[in-house]
PDB file of C-alpha atoms (C1' of nucleotides) in Angstrom:
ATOM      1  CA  UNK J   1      21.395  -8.535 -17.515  1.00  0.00           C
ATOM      2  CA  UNK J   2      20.300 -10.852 -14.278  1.00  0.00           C
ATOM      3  CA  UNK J   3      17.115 -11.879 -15.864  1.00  0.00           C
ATOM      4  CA  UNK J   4      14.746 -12.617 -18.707  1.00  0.00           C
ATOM      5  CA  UNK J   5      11.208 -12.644 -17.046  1.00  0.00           C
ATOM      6  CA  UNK J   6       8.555 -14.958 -19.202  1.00  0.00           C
ATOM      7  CA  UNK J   7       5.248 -12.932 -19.510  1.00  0.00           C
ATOM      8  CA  UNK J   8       2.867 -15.333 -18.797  1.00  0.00           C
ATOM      9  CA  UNK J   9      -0.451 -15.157 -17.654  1.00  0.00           C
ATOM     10  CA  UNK J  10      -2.026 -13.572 -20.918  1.00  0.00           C
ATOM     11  CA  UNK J  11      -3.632 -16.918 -21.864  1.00  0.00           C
ATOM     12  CA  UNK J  12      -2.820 -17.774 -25.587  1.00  0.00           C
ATOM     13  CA  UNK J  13      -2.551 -14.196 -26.237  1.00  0.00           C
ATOM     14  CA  UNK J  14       0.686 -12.620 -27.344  1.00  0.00           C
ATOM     15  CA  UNK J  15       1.523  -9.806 -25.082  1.00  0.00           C
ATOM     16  CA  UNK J  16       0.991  -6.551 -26.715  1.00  0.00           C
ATOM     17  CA  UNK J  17       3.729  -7.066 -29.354  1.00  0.00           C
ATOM     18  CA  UNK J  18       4.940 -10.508 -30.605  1.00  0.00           C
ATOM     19  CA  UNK J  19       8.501  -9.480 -30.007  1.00  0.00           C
ATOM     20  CA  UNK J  20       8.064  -8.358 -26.406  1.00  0.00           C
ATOM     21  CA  UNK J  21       7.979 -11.952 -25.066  1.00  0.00           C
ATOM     22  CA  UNK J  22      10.367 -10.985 -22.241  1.00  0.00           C
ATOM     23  CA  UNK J  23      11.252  -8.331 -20.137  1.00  0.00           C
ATOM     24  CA  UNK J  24      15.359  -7.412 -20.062  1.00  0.00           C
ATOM     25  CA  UNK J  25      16.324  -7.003 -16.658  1.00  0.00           C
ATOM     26  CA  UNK J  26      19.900  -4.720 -16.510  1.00  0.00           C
ATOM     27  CA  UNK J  27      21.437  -4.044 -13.309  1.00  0.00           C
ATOM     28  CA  UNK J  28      23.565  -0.801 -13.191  1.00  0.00           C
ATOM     29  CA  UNK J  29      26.392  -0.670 -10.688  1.00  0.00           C
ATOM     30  CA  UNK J  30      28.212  -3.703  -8.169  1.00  0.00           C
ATOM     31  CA  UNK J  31      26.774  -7.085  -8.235  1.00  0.00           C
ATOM     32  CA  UNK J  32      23.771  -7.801  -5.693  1.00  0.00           C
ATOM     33  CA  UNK J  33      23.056 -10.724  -3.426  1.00  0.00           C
ATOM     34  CA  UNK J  34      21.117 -13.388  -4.126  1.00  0.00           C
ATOM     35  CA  UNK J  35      18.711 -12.504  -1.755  1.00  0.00           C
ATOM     36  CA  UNK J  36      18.298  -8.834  -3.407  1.00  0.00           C
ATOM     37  CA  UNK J  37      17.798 -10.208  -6.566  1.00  0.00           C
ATOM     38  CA  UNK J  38      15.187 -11.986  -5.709  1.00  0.00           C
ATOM     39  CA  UNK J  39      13.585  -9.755  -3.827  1.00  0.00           C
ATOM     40  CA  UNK J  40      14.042  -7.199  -6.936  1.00  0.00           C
ATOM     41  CA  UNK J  41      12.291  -9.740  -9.513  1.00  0.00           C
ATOM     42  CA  UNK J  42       9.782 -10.309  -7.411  1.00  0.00           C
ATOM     43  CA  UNK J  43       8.939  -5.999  -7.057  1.00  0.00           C
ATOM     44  CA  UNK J  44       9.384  -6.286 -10.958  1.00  0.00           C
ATOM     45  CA  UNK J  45       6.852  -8.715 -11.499  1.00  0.00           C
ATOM     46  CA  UNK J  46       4.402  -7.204  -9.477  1.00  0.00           C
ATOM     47  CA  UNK J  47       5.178  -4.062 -10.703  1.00  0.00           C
ATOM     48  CA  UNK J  48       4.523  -5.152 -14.553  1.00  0.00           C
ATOM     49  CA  UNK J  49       1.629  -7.875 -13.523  1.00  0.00           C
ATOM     50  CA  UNK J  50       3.670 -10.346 -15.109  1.00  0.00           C
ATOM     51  CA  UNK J  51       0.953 -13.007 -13.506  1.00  0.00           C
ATOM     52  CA  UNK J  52      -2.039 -11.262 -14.687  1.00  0.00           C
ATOM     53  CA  UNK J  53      -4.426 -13.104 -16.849  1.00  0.00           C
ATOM     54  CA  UNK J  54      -6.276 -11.151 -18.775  1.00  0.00           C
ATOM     55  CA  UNK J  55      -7.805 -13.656 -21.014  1.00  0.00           C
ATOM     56  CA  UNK J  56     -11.427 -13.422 -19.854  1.00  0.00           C
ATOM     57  CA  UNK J  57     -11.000  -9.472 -20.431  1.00  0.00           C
ATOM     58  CA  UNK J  58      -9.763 -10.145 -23.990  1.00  0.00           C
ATOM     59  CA  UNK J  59     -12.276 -12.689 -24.786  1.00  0.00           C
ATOM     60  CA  UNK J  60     -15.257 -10.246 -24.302  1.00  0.00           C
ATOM     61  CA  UNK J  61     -13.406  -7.644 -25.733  1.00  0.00           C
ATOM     62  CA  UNK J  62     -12.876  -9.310 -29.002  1.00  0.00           C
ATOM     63  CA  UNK J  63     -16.654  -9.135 -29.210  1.00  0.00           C
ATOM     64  CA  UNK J  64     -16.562  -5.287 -28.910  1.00  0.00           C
ATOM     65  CA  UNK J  65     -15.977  -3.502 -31.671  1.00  0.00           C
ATOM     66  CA  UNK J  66     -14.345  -0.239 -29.938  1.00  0.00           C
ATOM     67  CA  UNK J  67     -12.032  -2.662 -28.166  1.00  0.00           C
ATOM     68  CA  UNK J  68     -11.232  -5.411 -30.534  1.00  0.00           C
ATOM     69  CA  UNK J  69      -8.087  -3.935 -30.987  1.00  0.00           C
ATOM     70  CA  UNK J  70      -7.154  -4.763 -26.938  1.00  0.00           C
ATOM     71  CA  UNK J  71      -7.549  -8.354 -27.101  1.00  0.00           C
ATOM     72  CA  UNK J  72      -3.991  -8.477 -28.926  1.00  0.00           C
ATOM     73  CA  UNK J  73      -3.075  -7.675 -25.262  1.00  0.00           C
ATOM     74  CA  UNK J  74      -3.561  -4.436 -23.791  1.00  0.00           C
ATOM     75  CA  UNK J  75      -4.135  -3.467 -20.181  1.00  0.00           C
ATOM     76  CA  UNK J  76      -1.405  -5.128 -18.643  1.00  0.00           C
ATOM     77  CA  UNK J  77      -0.764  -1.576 -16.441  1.00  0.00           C
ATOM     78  CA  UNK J  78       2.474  -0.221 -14.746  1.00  0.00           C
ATOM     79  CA  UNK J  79       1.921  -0.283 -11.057  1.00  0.00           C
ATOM     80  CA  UNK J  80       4.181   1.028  -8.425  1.00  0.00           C
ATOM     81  CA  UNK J  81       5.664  -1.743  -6.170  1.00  0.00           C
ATOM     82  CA  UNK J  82       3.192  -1.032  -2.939  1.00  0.00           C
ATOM     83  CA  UNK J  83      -0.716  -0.010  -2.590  1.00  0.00           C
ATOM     84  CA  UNK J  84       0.634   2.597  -0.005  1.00  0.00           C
ATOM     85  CA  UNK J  85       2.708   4.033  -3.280  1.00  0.00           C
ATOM     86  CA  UNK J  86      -0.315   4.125  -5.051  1.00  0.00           C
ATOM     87  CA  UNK J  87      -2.454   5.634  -2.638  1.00  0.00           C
ATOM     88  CA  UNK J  88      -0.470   8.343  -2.019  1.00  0.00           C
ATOM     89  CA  UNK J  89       0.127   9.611  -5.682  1.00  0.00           C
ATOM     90  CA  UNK J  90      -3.647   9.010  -6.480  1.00  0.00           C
ATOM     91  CA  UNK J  91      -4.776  11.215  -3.539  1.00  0.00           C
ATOM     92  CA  UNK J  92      -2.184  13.725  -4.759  1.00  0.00           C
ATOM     93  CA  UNK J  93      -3.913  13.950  -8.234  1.00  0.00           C
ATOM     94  CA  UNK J  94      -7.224  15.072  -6.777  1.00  0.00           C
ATOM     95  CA  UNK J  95      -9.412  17.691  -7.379  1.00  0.00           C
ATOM     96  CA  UNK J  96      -5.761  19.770  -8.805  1.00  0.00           C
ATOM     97  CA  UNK J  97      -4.376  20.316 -12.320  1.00  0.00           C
ATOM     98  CA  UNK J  98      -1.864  17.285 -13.432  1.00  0.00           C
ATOM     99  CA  UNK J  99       1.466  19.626 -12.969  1.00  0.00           C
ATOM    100  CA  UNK J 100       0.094  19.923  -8.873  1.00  0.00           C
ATOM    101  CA  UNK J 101       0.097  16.119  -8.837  1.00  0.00           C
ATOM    102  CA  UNK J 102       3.944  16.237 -10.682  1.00  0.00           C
ATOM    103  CA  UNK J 103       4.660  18.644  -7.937  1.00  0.00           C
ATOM    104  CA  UNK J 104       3.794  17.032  -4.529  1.00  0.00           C
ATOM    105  CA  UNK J 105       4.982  13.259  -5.913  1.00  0.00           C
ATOM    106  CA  UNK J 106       8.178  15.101  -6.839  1.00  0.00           C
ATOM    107  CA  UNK J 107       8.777  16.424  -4.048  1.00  0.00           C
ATOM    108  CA  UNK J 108       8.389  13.700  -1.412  1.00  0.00           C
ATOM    109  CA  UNK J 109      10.832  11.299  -3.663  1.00  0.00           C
ATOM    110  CA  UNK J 110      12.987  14.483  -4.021  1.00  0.00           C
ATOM    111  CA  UNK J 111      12.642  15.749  -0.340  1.00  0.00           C
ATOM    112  CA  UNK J 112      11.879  12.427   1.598  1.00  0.00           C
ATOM    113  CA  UNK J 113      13.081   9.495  -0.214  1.00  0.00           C
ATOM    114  CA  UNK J 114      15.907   7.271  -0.020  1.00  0.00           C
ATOM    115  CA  UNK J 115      19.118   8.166  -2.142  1.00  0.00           C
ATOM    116  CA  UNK J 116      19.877   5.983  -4.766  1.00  0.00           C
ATOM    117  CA  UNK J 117      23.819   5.295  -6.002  1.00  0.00           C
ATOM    118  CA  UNK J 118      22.659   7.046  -8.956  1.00  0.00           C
ATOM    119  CA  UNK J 119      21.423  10.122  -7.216  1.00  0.00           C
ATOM    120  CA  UNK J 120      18.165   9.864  -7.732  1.00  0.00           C
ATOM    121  CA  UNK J 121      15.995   9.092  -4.772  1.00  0.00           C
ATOM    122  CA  UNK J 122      13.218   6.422  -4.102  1.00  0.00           C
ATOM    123  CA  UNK J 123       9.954   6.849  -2.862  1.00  0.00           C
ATOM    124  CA  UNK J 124       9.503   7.738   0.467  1.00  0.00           C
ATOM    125  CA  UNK J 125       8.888   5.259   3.329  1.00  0.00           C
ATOM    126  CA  UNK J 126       5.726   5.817   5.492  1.00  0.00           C
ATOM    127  CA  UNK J 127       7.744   6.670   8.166  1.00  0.00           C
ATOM    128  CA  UNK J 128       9.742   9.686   6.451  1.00  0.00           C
ATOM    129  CA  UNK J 129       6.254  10.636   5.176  1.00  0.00           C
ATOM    130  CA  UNK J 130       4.829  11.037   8.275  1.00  0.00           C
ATOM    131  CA  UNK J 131       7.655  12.534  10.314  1.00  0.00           C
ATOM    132  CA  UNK J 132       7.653  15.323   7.920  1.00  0.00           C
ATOM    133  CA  UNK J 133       7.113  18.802   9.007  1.00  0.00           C
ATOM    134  CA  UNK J 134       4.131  20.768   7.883  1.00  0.00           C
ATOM    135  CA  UNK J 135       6.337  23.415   6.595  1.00  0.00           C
ATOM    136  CA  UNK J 136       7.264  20.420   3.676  1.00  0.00           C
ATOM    137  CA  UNK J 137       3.611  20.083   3.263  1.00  0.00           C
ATOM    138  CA  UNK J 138       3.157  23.765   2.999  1.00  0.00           C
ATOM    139  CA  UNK J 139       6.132  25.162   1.107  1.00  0.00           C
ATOM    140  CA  UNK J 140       7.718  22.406  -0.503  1.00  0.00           C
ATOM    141  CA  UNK J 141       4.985  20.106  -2.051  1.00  0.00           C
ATOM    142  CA  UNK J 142       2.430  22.633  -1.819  1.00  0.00           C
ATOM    143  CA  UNK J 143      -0.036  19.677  -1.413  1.00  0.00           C
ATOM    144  CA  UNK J 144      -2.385  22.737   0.478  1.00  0.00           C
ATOM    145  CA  UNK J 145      -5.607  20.326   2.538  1.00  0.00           C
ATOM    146  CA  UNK J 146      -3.895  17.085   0.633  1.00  0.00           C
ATOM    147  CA  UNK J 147      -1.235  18.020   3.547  1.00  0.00           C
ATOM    148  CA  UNK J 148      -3.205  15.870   6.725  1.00  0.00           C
ATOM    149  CA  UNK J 149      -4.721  13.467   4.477  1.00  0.00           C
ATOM    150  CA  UNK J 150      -1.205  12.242   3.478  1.00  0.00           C
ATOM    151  CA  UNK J 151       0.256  12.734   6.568  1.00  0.00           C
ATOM    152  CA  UNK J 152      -2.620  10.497   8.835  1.00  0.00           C
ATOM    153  CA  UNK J 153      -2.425   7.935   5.900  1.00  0.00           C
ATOM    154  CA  UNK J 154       1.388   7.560   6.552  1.00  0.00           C
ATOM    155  CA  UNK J 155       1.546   7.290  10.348  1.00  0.00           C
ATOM    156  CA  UNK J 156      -1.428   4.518  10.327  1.00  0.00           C
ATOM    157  CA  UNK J 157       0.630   2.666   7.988  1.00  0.00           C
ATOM    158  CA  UNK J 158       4.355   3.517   9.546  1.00  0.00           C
ATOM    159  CA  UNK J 159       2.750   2.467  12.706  1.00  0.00           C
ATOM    160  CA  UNK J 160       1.358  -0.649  11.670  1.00  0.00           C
ATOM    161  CA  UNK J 161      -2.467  -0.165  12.401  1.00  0.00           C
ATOM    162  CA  UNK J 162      -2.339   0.054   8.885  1.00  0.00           C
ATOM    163  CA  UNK J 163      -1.712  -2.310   6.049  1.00  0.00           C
ATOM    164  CA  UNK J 164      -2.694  -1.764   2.521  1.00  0.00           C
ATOM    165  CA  UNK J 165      -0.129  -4.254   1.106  1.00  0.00           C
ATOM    166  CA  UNK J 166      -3.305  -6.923   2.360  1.00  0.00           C
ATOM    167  CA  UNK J 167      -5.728  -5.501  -0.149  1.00  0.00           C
ATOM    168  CA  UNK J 168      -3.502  -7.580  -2.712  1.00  0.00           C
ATOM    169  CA  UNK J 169      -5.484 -10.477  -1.077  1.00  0.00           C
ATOM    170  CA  UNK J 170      -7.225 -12.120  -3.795  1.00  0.00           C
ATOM    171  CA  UNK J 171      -9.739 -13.390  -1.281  1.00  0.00           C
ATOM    172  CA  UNK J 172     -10.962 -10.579  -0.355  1.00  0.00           C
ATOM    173  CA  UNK J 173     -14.268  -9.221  -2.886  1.00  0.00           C
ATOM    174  CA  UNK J 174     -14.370  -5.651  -4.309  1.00  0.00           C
ATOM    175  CA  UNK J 175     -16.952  -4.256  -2.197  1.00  0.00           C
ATOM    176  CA  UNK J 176     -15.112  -5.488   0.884  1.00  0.00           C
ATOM    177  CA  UNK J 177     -11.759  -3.738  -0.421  1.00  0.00           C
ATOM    178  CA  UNK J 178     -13.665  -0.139  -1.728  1.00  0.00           C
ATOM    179  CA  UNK J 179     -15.000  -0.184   1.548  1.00  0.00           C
ATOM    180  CA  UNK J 180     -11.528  -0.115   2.629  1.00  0.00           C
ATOM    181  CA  UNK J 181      -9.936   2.503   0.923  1.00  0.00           C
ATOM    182  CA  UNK J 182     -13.206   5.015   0.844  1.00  0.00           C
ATOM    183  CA  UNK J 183     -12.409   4.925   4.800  1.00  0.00           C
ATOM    184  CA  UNK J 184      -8.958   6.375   3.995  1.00  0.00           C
ATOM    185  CA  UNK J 185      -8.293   9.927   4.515  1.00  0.00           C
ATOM    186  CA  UNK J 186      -8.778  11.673   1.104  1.00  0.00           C
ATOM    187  CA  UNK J 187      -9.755   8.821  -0.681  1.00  0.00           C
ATOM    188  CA  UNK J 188     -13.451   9.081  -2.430  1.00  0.00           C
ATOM    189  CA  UNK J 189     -15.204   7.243  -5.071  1.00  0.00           C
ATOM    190  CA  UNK J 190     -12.900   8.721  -7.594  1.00  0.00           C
ATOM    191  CA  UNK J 191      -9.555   7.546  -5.543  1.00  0.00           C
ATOM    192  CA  UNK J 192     -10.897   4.393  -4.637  1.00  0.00           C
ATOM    193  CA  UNK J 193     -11.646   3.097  -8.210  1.00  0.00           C
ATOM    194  CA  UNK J 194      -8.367   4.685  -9.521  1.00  0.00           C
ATOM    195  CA  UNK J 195      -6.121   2.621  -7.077  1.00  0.00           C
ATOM    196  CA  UNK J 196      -8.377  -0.808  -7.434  1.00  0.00           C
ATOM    197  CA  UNK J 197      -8.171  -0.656 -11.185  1.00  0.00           C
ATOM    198  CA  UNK J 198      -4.107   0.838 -11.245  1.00  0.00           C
ATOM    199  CA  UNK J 199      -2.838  -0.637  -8.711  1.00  0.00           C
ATOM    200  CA  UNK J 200      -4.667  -3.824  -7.031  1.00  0.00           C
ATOM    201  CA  UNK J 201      -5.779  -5.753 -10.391  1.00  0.00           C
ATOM    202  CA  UNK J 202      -9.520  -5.527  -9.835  1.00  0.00           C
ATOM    203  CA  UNK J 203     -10.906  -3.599 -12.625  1.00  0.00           C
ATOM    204  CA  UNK J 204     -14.460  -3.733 -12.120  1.00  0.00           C
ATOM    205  CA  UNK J 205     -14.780   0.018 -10.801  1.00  0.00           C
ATOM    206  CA  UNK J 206     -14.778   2.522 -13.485  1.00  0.00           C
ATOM    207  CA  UNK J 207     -12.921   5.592 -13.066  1.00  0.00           C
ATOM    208  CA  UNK J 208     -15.106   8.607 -13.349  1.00  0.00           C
ATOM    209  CA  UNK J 209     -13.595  11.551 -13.141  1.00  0.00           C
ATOM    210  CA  UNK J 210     -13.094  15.177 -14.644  1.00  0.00           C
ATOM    211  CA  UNK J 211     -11.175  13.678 -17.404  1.00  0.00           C
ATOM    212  CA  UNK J 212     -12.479  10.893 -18.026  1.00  0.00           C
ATOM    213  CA  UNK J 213     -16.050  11.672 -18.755  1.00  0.00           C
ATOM    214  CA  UNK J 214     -15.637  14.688 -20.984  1.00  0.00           C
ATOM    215  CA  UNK J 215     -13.026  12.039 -22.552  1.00  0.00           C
ATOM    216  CA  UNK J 216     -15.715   9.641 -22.958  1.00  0.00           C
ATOM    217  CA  UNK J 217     -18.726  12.251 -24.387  1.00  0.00           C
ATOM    218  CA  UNK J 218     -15.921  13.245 -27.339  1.00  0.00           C
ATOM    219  CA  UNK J 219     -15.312   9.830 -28.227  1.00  0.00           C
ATOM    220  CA  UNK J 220     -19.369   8.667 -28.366  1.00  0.00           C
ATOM    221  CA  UNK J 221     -19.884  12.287 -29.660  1.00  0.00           C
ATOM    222  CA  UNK J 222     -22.563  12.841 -26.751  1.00  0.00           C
ATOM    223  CA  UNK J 223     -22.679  13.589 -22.819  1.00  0.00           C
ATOM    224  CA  UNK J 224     -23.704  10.287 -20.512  1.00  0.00           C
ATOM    225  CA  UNK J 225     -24.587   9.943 -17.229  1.00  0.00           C
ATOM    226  CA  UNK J 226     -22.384   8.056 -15.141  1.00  0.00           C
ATOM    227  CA  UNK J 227     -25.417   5.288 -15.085  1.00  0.00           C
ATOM    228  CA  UNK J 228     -25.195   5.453 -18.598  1.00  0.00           C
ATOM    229  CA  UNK J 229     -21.911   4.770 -18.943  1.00  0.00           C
ATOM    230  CA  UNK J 230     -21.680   1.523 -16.217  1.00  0.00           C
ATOM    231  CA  UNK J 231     -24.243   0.259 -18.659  1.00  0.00           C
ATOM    232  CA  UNK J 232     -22.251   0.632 -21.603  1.00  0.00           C
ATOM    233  CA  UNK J 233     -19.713  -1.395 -19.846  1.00  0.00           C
ATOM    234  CA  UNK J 234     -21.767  -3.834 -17.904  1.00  0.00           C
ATOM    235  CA  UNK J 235     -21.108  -6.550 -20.176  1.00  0.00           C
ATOM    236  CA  UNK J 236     -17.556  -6.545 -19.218  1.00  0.00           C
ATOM    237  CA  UNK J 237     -18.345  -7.827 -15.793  1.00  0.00           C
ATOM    238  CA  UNK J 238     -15.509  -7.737 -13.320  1.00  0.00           C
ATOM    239  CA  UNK J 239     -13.377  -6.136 -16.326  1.00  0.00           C
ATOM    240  CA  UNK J 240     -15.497  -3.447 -16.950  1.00  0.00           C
ATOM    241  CA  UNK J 241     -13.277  -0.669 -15.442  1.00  0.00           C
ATOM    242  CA  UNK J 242     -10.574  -1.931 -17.125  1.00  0.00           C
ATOM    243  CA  UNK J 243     -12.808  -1.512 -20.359  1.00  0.00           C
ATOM    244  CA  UNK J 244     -13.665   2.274 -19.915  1.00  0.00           C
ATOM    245  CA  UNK J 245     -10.002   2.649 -19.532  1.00  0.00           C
ATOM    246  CA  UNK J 246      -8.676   1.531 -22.906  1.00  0.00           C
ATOM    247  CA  UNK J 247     -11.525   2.843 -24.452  1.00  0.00           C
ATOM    248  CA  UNK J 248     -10.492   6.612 -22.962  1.00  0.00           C
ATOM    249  CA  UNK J 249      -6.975   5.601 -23.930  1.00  0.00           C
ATOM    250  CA  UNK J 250      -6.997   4.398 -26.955  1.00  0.00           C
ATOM    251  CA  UNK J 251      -4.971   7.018 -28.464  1.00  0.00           C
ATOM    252  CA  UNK J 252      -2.375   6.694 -25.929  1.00  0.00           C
ATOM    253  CA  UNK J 253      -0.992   3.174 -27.540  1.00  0.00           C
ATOM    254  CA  UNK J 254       1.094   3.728 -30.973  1.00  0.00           C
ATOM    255  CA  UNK J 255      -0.407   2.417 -34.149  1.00  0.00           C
ATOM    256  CA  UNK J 256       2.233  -0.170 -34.708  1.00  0.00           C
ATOM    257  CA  UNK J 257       0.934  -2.119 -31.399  1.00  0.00           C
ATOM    258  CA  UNK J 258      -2.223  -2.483 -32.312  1.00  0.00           C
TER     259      UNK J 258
ATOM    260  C1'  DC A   1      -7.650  41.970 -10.736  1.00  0.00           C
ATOM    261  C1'  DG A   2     -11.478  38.403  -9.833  1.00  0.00           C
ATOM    262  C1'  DT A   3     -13.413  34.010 -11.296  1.00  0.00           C
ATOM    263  C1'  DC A   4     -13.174  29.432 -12.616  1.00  0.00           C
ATOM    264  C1'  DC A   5     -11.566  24.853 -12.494  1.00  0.00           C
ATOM    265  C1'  DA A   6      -8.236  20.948 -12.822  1.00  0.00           C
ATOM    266  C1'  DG A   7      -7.990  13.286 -13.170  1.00  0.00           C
ATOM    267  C1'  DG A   8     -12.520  15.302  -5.562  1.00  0.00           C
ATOM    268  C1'  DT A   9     -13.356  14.815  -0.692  1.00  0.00           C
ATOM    269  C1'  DC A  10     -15.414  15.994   3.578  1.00  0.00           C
ATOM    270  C1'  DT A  11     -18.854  17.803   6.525  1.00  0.00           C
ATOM    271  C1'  DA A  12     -23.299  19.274   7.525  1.00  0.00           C
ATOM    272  C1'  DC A  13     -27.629  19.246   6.633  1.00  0.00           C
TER     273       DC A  13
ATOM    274  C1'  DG T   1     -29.452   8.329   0.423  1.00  0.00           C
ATOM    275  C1'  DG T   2     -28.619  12.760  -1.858  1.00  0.00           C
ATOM    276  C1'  DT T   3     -26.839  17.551  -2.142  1.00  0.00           C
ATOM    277  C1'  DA T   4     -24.659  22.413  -1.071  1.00  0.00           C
ATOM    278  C1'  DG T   5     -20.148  24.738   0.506  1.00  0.00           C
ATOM    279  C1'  DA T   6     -15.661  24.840   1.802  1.00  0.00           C
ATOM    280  C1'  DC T   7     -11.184  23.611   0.666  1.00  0.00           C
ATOM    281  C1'  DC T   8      -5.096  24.454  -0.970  1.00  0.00           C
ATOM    282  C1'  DT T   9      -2.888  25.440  -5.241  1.00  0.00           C
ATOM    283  C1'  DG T  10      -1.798  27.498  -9.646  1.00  0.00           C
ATOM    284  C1'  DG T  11      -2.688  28.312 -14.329  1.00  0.00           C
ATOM    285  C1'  DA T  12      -6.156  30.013 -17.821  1.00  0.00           C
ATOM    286  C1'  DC T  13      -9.291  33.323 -18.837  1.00  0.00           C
ATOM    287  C1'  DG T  14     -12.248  37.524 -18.941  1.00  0.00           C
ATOM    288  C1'  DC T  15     -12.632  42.175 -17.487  1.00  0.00           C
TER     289       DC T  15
END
DNA sequence: CGTCCAGGTCTAC
DNA sequence: GGTAGACCTGGACGC
């Protein structure tokens, strides 16, 4: 073990379960250098929001009866350790079944990404993305028109013109960073409010997609129109994204955290 | 076998 | 600003 990482940032709430007041950090293989292992806590607590304060979300929530149950600490979401990560696999699940999105992510870790001592690989760098040949597109990932969009997305960024890492700016407002990523290639209303709420910590965009709104009419029992549902959630403010989402997913988190 | 659609987006009106 | 059509892929479905 090279670390036991406090999670903080949750207010006075306890973090999903009471016992689960650290994260256990085990290396596998030779002994890394200082300098790795800090760089490697630092991906880790970005990658599990360890910072994230979620107390403002909870407090509202507590007042909700659907979501009561979240304020014991939901929402605290995996994220992968860049916004160009993130990008990528959300533009690979759109408009395609969820086995198409296993399928292309698969195969650029498998087919472009760094080897691992272990054998698996990492995700891919930009630069491997977009130096690959359209015959990978084509044949290998099978990512069909997803093909250009990830490969024009990965040269802006290998070459620098690019930077997505800066939409982690916490000065920057919502609008300012949807504007952003809807100028992406491939990236629409659906992408853009997937990779703000999973990725970039501002859930004030609600997801609405072909799974989540037929999720949402079987769980109120009715169809609503997308204006209909921002209402719903409106009193969630800045948080109301992240609302819609543990509302759809409710039945994802085991009885025994709740 | 053809049609539809799955965690949409883009272009052209 | 809103809306039709096209778009890769593959699995489900009806005929």
């Amino acid at each position: 073990m090279i670390a036991q990482l406090p999670l903080r940032g949750a207010g006075r709430e306890p973090v999903l379960l009471a016992r689960d007041r650290y994260a256990r950090v085990e290396l596998l293989g030779s002994a890394v250098s200082e300098r790795s292992r800090a760089h490697l806590l630092a991906q880790l607590r970005h990658m599990f929001r360890l910072g994230e304060d979620l107390s403002a979300f909870y407090a509202v929530a507590r007042e909700d009866e659907e979501l009561a149950w979240a304020a014991a600490g939901a929402g605290r979401m995996l994220r992968s350790p860049t916004v160009f990560e993130d990008v990528v696999k959300t533009i690979c699940t759109t408009n395609c079944a969820w086995s198409g999105t296993v399928r292309m992510v698969s195969a650029l870790v498998d087919h472009l990404g760094p080897p691992a001592p272990s054998g698996e690989h990492a995700f891919p760098t930009a630069a491997a993305i977009a130096d690959a040949g359209d015959a990978f597109f084509r044949d290998v990932a099978r990512a069909g028109y997803r093909g250009p969009y990830l490969r024009t997305l990965a040269a802006s960024v290998a070459s620098g013109e690019l930077d997505l890492e800066q939409l982690n700016d916490p000065q920057l407002p919502d609008d300012e960073v949807e504007q952003r990523l809807l100028a992406l290639p491939g990236v629409g209303p659906y992408a853009a409010a997937h990779v703000m709420l999973t990725s970039l910590g501002r859930y004030s965009r609600l997801v609405l997609d072909s799974w989540t709104r037929p999720t949402y009419a079987r769980l109120v029992g009715r169809k609503s129109s997308d204006k209909t549902i921002e209402r719903r959630f409106r009193r969630y403010g800045d948080f109301a994204g992240l609302a819609f989402w543990l509302l759809l997913t409710r039945a994802w988190v085991p009885d025994d955290a709740v």
